[in-house]
mmCIF file of C-alpha atoms and ligand atoms in Angstrom:
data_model
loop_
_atom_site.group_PDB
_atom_site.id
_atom_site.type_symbol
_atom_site.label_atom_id
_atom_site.label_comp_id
_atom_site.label_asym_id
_atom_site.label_seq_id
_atom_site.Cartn_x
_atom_site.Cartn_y
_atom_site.Cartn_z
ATOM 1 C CA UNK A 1 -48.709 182.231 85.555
ATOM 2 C CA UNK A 2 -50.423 178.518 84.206
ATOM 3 C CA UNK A 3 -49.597 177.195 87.307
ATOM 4 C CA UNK A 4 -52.589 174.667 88.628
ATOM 5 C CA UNK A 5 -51.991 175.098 92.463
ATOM 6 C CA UNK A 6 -52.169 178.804 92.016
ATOM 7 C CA UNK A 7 -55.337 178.241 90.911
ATOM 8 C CA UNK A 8 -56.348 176.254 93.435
ATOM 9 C CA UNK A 9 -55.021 178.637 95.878
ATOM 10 C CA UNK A 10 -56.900 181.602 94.260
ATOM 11 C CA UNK A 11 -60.255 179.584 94.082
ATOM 12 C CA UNK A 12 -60.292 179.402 90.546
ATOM 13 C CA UNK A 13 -60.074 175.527 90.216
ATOM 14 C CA UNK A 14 -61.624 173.177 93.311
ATOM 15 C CA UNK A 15 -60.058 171.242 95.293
ATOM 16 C CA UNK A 16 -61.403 169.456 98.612
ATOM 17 C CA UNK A 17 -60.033 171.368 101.069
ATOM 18 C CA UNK A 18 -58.640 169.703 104.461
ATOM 19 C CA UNK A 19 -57.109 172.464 105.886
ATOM 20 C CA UNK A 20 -55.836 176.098 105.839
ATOM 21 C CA UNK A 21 -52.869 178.724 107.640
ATOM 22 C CA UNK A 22 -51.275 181.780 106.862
ATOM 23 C CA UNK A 23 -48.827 180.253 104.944
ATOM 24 C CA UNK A 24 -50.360 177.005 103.441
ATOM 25 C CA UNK A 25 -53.192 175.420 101.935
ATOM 26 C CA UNK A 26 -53.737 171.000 102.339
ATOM 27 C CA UNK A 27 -56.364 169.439 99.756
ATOM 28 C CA UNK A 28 -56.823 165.970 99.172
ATOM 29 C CA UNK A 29 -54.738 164.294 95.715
ATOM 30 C CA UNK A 30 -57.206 164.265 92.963
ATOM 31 C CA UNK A 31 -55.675 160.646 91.974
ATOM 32 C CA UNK A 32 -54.525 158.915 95.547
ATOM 33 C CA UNK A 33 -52.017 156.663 96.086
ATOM 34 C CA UNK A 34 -52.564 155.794 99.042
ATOM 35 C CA UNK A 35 -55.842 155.089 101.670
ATOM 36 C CA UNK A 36 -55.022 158.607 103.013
ATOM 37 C CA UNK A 37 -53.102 160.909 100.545
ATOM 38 C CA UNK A 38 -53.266 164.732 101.249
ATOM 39 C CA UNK A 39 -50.873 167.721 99.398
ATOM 40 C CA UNK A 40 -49.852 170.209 101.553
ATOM 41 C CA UNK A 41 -49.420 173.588 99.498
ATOM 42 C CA UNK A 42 -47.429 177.012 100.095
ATOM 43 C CA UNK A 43 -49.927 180.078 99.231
ATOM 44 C CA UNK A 44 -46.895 181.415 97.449
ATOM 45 C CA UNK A 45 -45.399 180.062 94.220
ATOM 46 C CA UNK A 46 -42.090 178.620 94.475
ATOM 47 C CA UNK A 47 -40.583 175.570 91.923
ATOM 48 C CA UNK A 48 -40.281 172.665 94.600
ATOM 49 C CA UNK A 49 -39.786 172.463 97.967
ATOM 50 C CA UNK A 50 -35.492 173.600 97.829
ATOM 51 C CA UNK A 51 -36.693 176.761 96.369
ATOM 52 C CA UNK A 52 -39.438 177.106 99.295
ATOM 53 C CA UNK A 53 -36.294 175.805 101.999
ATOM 54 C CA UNK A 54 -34.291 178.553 100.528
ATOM 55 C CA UNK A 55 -36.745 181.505 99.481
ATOM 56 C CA UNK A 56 -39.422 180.765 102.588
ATOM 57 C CA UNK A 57 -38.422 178.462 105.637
ATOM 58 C CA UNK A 58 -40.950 180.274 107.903
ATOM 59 C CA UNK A 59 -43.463 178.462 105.425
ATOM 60 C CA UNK A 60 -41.930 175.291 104.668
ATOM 61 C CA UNK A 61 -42.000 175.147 108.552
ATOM 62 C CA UNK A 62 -45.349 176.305 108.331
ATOM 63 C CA UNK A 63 -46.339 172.989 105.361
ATOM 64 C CA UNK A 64 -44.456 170.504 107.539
ATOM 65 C CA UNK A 65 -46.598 171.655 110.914
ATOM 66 C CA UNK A 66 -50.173 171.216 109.046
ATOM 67 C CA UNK A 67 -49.412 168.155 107.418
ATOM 68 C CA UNK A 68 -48.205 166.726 110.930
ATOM 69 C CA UNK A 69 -51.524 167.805 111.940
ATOM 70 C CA UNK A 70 -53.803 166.757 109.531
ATOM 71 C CA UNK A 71 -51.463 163.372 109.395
ATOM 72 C CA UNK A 72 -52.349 162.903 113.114
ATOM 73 C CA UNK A 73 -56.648 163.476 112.464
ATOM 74 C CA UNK A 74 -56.786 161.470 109.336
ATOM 75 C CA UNK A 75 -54.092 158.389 109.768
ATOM 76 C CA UNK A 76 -53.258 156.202 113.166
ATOM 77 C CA UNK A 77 -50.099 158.137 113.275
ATOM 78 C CA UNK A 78 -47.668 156.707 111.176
ATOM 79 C CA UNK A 79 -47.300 158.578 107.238
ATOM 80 C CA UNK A 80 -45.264 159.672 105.605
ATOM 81 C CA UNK A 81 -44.285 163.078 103.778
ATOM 82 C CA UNK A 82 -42.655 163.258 100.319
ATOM 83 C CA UNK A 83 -41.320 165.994 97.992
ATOM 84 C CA UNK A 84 -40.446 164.850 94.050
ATOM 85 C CA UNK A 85 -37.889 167.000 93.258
ATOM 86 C CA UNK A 86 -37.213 167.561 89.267
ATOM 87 C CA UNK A 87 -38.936 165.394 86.823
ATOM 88 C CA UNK A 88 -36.955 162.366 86.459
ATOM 89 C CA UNK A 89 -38.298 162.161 90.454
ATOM 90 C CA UNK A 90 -41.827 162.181 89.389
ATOM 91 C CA UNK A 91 -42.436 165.989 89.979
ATOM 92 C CA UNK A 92 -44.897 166.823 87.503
ATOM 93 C CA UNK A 93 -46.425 169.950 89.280
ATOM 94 C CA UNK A 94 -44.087 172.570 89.523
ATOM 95 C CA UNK A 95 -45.207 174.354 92.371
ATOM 96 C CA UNK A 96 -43.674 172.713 95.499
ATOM 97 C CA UNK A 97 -46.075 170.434 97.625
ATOM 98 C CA UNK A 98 -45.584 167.598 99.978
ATOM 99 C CA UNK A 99 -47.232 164.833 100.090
ATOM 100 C CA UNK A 100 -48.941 163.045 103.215
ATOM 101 C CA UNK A 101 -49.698 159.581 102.792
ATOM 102 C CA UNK A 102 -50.593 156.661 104.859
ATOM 103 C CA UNK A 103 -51.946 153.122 104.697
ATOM 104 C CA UNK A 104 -53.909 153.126 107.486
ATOM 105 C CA UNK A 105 -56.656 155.758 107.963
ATOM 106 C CA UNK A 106 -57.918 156.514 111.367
ATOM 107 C CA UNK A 107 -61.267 154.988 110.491
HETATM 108 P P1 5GP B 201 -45.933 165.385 91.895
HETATM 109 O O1 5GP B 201 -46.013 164.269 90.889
HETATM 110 O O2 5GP B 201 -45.630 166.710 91.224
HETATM 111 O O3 5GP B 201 -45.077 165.114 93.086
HETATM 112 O O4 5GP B 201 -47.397 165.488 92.501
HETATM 113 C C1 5GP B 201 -48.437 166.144 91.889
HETATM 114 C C2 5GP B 201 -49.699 165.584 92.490
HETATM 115 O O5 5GP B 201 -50.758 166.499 92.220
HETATM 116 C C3 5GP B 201 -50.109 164.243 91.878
HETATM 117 O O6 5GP B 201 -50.180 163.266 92.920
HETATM 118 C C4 5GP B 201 -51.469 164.520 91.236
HETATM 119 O O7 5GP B 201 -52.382 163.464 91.405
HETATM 120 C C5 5GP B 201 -51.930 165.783 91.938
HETATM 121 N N1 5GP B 201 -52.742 166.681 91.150
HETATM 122 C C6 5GP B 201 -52.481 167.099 89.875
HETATM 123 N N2 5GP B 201 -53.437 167.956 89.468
HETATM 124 C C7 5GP B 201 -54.312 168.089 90.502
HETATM 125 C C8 5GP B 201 -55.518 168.845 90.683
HETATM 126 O O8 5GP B 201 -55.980 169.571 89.820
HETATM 127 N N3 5GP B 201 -56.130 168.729 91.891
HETATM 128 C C9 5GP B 201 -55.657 167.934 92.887
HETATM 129 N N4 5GP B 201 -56.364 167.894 94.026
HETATM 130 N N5 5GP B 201 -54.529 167.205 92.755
HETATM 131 C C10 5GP B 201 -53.862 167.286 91.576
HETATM 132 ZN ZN1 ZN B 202 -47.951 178.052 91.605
#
């Protein structure tokens, strides 16, 4: 499957890793948004994060628990974590991720 974050799951593409589970794979946004802006990834392939709710709660439990952690190393503790959902909500990589971002970095 042409799917980038597959890729960068598998090791084929890089991506600056910022954490790792079982279930789920964080690396920073090649293009940030925001002072701190992090994707948090299930290892698996599913469309967006409804299809990962559905198919896989264990790991969308598992992607909401790292990015809470990494959210609490890298920001003051306030962020916040987004899922586009469908393209006319700015999804534009079809493999779901969240994204952590915050305006005010812990340093
Ligand atoms: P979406 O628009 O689907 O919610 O978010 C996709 C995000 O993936 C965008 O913020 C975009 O900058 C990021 N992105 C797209 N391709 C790559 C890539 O190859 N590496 C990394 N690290 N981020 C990517
Ligand atoms: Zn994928």
């Amino acid at each position: 499957m042409d799917c980038i974050f597959c890729k960068i799951v598998a090791g084929e593409i890089p991506a600056s890793l910022m954490g790792e589970t079982e279930h789920s794979i964080a690396f920073k946004d090649i293009s940030p948004r925001q002072p701190v802006h992090i994707l948090v990834v299930p290892k698996n392939h599913h469309t967006n994060v409804a299809d990962l709710a559905f198919n896989d709660p264990d790991a969308l439990v598992d992607l909401v628990q790292l990015g809470s952690k990494l959210a609490a190393e890298h920001s003051k503790g306030s962020f916040r974590l987004s899922f586009n959902t469908g393209t006319e909500a700015g999804q534009t990589v079809f493999h779901a991720h969240g994204h952590i971002t915050s305006t005010t970095p812990k340093n």
